[in-house]
PDB file of C-alpha atoms in Angstrom:
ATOM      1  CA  UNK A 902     166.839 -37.952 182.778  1.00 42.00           C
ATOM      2  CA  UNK A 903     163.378 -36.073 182.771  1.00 49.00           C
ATOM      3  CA  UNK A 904     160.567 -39.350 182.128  1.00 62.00           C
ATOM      4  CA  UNK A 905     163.756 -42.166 182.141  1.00 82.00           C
ATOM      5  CA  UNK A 906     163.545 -45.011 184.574  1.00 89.00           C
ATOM      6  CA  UNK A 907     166.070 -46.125 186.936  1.00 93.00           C
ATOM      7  CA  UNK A 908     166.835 -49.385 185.457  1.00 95.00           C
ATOM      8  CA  UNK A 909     167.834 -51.889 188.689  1.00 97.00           C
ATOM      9  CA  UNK A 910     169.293 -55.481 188.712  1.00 97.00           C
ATOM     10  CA  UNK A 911     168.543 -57.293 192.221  1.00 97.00           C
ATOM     11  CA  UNK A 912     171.083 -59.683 193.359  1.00 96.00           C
ATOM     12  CA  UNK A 913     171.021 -62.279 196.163  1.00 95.00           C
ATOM     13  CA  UNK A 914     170.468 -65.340 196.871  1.00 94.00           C
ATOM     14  CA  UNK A 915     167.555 -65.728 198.449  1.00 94.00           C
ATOM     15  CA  UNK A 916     164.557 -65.628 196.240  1.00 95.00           C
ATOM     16  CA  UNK A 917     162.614 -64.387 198.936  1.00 95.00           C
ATOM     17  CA  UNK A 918     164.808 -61.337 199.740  1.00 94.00           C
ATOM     18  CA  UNK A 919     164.600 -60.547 196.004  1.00 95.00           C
ATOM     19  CA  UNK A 920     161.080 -61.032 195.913  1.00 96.00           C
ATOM     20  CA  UNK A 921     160.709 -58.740 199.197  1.00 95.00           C
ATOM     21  CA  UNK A 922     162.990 -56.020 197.328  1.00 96.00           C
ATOM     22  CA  UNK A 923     161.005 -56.189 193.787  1.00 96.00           C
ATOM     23  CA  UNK A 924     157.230 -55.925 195.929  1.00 96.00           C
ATOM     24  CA  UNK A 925     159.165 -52.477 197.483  1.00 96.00           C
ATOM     25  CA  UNK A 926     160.872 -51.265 194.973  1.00 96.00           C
ATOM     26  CA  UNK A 927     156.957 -51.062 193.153  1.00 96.00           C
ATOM     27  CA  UNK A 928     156.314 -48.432 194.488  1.00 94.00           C
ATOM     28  CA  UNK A 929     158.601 -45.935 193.027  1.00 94.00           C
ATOM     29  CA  UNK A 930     157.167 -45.304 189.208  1.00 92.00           C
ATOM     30  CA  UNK A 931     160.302 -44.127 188.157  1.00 92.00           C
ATOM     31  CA  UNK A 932     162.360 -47.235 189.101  1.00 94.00           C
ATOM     32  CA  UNK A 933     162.322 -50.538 186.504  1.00 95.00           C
ATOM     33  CA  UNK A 934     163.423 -54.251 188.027  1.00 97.00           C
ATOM     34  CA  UNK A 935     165.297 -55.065 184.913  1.00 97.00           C
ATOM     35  CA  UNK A 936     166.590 -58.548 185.720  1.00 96.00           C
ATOM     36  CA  UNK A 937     167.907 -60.515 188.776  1.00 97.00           C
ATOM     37  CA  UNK A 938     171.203 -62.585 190.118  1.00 95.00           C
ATOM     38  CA  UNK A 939     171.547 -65.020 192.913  1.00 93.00           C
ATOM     39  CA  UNK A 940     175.403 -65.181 192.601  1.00 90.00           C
ATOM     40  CA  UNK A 941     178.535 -63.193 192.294  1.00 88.00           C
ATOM     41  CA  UNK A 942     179.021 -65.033 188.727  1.00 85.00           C
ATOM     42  CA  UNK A 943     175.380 -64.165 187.358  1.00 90.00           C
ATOM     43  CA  UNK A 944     175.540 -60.792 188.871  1.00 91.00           C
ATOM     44  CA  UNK A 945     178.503 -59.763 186.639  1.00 88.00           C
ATOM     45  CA  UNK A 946     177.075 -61.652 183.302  1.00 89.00           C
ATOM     46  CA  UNK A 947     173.926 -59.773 183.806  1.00 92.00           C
ATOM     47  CA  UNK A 948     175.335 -56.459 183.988  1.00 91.00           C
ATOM     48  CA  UNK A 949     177.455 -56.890 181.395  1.00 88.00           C
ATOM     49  CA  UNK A 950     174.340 -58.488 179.278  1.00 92.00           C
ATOM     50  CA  UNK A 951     171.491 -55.368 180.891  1.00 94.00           C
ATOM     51  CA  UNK A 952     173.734 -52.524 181.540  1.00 91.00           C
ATOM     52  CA  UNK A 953     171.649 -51.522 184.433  1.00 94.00           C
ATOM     53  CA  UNK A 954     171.664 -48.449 186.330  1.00 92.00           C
ATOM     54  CA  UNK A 955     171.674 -49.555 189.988  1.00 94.00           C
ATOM     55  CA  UNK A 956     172.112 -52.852 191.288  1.00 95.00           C
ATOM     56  CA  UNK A 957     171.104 -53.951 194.791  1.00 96.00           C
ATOM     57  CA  UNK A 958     173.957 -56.022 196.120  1.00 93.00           C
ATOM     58  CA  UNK A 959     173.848 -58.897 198.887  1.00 93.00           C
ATOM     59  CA  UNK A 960     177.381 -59.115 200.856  1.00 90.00           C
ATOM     60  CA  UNK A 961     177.552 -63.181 201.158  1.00 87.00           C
ATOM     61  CA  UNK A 962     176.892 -65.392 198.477  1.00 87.00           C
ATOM     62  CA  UNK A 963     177.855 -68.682 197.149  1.00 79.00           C
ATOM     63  CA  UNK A 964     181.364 -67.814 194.757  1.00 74.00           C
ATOM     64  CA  UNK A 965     182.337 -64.486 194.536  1.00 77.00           C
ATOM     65  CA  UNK A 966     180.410 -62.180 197.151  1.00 82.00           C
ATOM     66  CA  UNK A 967     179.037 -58.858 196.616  1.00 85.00           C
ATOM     67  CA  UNK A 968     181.933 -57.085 197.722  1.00 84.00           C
ATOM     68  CA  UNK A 969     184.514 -58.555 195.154  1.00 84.00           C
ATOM     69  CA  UNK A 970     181.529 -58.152 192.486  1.00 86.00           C
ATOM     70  CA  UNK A 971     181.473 -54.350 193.611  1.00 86.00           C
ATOM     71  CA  UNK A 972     185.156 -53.910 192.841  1.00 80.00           C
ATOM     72  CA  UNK A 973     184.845 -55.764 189.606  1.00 81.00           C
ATOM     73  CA  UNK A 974     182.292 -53.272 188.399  1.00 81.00           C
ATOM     74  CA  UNK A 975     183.483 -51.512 185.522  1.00 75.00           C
ATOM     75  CA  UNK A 976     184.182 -47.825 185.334  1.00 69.00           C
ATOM     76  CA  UNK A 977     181.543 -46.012 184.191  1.00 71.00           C
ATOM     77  CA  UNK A 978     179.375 -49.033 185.791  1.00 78.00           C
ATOM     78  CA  UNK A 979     175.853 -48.996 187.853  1.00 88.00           C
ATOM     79  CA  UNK A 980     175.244 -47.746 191.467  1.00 88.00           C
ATOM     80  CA  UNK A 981     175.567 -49.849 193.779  1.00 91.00           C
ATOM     81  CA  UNK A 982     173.368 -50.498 196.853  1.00 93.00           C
ATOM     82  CA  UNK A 983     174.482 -52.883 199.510  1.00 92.00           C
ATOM     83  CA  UNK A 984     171.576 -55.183 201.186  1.00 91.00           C
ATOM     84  CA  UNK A 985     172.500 -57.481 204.112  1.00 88.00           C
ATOM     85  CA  UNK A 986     171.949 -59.005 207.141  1.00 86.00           C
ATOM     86  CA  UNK A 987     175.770 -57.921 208.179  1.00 80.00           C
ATOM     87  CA  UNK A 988     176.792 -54.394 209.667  1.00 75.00           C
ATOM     88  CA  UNK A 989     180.792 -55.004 209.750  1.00 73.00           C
ATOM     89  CA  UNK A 990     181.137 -54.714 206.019  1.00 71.00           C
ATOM     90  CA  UNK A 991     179.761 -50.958 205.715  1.00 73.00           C
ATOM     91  CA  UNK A 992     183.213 -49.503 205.825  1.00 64.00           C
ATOM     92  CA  UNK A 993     183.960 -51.460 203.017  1.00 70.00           C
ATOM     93  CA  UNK A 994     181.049 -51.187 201.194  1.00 68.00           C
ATOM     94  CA  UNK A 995     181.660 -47.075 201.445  1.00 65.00           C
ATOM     95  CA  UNK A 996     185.021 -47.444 199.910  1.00 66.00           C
ATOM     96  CA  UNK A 997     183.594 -49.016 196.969  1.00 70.00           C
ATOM     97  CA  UNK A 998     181.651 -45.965 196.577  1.00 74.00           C
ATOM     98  CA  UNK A 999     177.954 -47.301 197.319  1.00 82.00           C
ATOM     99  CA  UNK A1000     174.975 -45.378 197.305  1.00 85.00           C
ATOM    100  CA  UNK A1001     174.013 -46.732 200.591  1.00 86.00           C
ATOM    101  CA  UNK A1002     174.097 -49.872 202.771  1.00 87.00           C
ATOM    102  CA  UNK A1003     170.838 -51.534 204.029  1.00 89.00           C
ATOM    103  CA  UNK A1004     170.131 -53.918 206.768  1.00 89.00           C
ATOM    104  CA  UNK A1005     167.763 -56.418 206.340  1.00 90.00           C
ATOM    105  CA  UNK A1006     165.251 -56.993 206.665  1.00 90.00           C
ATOM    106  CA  UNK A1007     165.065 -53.887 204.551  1.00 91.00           C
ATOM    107  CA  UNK A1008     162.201 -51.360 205.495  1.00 92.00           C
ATOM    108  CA  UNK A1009     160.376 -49.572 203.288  1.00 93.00           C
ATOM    109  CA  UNK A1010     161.257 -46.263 205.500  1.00 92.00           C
ATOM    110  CA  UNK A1011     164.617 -47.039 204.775  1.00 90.00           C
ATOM    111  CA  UNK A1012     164.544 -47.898 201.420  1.00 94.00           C
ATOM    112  CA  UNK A1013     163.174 -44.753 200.476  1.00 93.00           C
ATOM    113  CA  UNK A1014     165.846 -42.498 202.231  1.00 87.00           C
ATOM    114  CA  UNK A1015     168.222 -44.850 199.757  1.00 89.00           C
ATOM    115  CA  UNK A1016     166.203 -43.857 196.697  1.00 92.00           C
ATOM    116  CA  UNK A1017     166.406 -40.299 197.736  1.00 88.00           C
ATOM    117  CA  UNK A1018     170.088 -40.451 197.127  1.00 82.00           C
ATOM    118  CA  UNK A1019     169.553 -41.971 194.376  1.00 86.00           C
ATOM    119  CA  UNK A1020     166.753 -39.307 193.179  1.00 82.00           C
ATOM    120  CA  UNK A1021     168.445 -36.188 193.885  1.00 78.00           C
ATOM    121  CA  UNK A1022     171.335 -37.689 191.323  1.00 69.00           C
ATOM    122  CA  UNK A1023     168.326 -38.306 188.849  1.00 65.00           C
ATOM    123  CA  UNK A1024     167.289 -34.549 189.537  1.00 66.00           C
ATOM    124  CA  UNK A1025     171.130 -32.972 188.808  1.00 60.00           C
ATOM    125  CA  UNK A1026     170.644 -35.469 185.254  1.00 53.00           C
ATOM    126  CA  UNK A1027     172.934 -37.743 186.370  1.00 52.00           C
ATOM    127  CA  UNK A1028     172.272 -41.706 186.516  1.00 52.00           C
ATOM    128  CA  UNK A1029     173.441 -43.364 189.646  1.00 54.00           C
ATOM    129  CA  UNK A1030     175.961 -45.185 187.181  1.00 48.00           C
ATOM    130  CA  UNK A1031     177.499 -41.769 186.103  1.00 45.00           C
ATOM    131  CA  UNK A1032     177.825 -40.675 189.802  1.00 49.00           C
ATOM    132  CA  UNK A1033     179.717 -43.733 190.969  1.00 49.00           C
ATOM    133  CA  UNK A1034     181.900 -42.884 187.758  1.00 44.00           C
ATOM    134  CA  UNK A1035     182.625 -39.133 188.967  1.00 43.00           C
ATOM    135  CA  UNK A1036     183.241 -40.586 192.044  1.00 47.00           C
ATOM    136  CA  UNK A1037     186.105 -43.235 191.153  1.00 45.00           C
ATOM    137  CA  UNK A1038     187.384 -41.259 188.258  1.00 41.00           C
ATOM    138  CA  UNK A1039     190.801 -40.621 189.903  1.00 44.00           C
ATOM    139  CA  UNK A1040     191.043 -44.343 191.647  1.00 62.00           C
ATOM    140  CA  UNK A1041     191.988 -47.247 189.817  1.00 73.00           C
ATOM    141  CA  UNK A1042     191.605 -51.185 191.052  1.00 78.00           C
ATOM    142  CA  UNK A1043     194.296 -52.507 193.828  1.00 78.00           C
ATOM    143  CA  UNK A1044     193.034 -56.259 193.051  1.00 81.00           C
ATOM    144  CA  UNK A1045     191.070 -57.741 190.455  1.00 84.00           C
ATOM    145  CA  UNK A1046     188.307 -60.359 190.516  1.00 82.00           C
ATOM    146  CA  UNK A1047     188.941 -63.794 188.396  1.00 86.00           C
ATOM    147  CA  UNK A1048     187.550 -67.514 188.073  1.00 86.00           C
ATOM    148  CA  UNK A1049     190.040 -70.287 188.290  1.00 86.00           C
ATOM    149  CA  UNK A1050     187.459 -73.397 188.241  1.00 83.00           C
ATOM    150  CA  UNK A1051     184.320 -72.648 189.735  1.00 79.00           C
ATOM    151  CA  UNK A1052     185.590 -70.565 191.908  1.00 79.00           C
ATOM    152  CA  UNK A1053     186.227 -66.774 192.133  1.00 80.00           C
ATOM    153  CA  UNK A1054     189.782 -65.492 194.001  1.00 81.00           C
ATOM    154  CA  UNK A1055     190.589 -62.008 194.461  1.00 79.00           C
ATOM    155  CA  UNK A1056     193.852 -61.001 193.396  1.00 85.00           C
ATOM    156  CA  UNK A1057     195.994 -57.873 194.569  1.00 85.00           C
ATOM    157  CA  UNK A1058     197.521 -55.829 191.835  1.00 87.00           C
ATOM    158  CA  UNK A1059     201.067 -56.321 193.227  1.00 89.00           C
ATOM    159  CA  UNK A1060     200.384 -60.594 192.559  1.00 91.00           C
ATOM    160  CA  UNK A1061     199.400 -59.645 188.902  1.00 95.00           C
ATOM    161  CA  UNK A1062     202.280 -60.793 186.412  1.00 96.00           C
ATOM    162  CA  UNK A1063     200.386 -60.331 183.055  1.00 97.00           C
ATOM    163  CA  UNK A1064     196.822 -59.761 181.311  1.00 96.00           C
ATOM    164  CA  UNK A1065     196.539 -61.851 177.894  1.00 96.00           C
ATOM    165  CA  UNK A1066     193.640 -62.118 175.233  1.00 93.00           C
ATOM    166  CA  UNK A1067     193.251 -65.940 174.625  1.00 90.00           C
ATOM    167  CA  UNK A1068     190.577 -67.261 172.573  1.00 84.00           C
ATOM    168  CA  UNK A1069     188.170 -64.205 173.734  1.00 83.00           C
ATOM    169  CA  UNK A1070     188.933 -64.518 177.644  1.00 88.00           C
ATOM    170  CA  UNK A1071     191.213 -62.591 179.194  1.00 93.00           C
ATOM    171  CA  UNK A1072     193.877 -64.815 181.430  1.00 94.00           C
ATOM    172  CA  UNK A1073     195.301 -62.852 184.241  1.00 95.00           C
ATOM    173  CA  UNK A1074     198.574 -64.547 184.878  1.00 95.00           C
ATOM    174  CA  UNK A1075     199.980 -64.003 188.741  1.00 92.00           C
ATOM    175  CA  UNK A1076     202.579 -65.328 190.589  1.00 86.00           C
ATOM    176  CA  UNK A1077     201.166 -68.600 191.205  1.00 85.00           C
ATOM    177  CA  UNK A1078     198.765 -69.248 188.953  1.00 90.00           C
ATOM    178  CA  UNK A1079     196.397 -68.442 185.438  1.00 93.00           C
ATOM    179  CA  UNK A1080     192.778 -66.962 186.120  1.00 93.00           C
ATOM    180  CA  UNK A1081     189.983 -65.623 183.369  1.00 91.00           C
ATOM    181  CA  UNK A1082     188.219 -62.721 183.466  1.00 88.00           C
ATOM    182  CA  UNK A1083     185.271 -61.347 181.896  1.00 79.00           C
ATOM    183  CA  UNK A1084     186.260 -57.749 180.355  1.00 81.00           C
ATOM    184  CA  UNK A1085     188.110 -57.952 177.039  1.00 85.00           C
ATOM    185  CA  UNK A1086     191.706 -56.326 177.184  1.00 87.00           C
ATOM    186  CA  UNK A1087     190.869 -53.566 175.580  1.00 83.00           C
ATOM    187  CA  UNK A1088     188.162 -52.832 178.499  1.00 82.00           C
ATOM    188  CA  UNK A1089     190.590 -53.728 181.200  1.00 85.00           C
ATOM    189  CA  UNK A1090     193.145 -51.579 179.981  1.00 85.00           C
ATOM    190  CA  UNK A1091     191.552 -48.162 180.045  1.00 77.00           C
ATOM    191  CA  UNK A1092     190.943 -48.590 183.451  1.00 79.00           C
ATOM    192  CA  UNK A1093     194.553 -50.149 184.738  1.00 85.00           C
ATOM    193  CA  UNK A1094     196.940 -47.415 185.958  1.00 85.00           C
ATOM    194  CA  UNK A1095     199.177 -46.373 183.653  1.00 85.00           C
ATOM    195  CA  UNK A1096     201.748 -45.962 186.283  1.00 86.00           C
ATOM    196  CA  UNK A1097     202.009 -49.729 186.903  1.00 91.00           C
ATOM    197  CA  UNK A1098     200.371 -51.381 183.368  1.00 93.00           C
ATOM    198  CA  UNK A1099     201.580 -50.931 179.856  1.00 93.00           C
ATOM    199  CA  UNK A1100     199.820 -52.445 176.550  1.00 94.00           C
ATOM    200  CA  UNK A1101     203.261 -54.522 174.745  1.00 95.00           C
ATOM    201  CA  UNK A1102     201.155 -56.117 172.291  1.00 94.00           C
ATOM    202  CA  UNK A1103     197.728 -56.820 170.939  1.00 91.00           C
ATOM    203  CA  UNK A1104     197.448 -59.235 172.829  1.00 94.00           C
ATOM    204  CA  UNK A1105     199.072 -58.825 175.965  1.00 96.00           C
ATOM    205  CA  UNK A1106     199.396 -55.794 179.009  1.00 96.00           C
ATOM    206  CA  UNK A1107     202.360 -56.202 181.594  1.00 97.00           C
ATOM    207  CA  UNK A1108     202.587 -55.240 185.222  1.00 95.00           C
ATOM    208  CA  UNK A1109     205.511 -52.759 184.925  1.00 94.00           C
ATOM    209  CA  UNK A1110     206.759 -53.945 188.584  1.00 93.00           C
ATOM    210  CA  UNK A1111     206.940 -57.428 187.057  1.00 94.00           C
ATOM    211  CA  UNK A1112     209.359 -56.492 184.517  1.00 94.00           C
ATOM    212  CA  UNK A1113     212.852 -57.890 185.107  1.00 92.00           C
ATOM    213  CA  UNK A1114     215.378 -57.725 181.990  1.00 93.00           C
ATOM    214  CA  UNK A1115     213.807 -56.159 178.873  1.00 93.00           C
ATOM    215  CA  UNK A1116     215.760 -57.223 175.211  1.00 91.00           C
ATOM    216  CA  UNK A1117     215.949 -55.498 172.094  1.00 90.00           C
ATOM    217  CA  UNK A1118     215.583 -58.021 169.143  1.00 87.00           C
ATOM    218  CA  UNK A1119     216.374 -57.685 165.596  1.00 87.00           C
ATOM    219  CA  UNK A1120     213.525 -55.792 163.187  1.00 83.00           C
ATOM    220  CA  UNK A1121     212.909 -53.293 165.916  1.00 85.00           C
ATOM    221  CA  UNK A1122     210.777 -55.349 168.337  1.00 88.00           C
ATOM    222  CA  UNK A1123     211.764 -56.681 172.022  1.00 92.00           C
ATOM    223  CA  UNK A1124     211.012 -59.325 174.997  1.00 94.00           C
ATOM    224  CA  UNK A1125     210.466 -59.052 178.339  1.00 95.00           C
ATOM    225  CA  UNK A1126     211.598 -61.077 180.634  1.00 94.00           C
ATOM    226  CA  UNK A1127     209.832 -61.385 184.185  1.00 93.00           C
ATOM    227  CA  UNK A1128     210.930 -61.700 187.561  1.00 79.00           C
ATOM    228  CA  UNK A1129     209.128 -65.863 187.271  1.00 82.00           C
ATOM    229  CA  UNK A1130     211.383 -66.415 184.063  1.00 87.00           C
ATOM    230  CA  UNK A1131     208.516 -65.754 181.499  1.00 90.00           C
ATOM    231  CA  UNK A1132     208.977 -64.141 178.363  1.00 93.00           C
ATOM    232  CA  UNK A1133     206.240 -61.966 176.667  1.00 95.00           C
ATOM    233  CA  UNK A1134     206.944 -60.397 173.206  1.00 94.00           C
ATOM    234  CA  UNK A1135     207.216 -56.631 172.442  1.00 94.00           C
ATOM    235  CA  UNK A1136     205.507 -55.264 169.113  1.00 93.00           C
ATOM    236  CA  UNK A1137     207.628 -52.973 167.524  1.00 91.00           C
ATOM    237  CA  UNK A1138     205.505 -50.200 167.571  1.00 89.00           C
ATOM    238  CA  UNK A1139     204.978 -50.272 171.548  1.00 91.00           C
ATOM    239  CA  UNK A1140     208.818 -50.720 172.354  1.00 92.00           C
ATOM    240  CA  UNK A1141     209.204 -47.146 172.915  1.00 89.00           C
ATOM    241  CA  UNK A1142     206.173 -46.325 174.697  1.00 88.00           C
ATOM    242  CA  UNK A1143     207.448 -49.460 177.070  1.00 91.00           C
ATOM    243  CA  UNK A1144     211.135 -48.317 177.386  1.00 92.00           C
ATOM    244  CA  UNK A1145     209.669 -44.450 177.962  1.00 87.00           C
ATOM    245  CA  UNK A1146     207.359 -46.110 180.849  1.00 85.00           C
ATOM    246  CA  UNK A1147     210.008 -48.480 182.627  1.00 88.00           C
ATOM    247  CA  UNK A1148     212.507 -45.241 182.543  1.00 84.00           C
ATOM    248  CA  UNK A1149     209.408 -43.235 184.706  1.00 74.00           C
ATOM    249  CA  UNK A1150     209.349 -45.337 187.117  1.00 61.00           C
TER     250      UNK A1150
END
């Protein structure tokens, strides 16, 4: 990464904390602001839209706060570094595999201890983004962000019934309700555990615990029946792979 900039998103929202940040962070040549967020919901459309490499997250924030956004990050996704007036959420923060976790106001002492981190990951070749990737390789997500309204709700894996491509959104179906989400199914399904999620369509992954009764039908295809009474069709070609799956468990 020899001459490439850090490429950063700042979210939070409070222009002046952003503004605070961007006047700091200018003095590290190797660091580029690339773009900013005030809210959980810009936040995630403007790191799917930049693909930055470290993204300084506030905690609280109107809709979805910086917490949920951290767990919705995609795998490989950007560093993350935590900025807030609140101390209780650094365990948290920690588990979600961030960089660091700053108090404001933030210092420019202590933002450069941060950037160290993130330099001596620059100086091995690795981006902050591939770091938080080694780093979660092994883990995959026990609850999933999603907008229902114009609001964000968290929602624990076990609550999950179904993930569905409709009209380019993905629906996650749970227990009690539909939400959308913002990675296709294709990108949500290389990072759902294969343990508990199985493709059964194009268009549609299943939670495995969800199953109930699973039906053969004629031609070589099947249905599955879940424990709320839905039924979700089974191509033919991934019958097998589900009947091999529901048997491992």
């Amino acid at each position: 990464m020899s001459g490439k900039k850090i490429r950063v998103l700042l979210v939070d929202d409070e222009e002046p904390a952003r503004d605070r940040l961007r006047r700091l962070l200018a003095s590290f040549d190797w660091v580029e602001v690339i773009g900013e967020a005030e809210d959980g919901e810009q936040a995630l459309e403007k790191n799917q839209e930049l693909s930055p490499d470290l993204v300084f997250l506030d905690v609280q924030m109107p809709g979805a706060g910086g917490l949920e956004v951290a767990a919705s990050l995609p795998t490989p996704g950007p560093g993350v570094i935590f900025c807030t007036a609140f101390d209780q959420y650094a365990v948290d923060a920690f588990e979600l595999h961030a960089v660091d976790y700053l108090l404001k106001p933030v210092t420019q002492a202590r933002l450069v201890r941060a950037m160290e981190r993130v330099g001596e990951s620059r100086a091995r070749g690795a981006s902050p983004s591939a770091e938080r990737a080694r780093r979660v390789a092994s883990e995959f997500p026990l609850r999933f962000l999603a907008k229902s309204g114009n609001r964000f709700h968290v929602v624990p894996r076990e609550e999950v019934l179904y993930f569905a491509s409709e009209g380019g959104l993905t629906r996650l179906q749970s227990k009690v309700r539909a939400y959308w989400m913002q990675p296709t199914l294709q990108d949500l399904e290389s990072s759902l555990d294969p343990a508990h999620f199985c493709r059964i369509s194009r268009a549609t992954i299943v939670n495995l615990d969800a199953v109930g009764e699973v039906a053969p039908m004629p031609g070589g295809h099947g249905e599955v029946r879940l424990a709320n009474g839905a039924h979700l069709e089974v191509s033919r070609r991934r019958f097998k792979s589900l009947m091999d799956r529901l048997a491992r468990l």
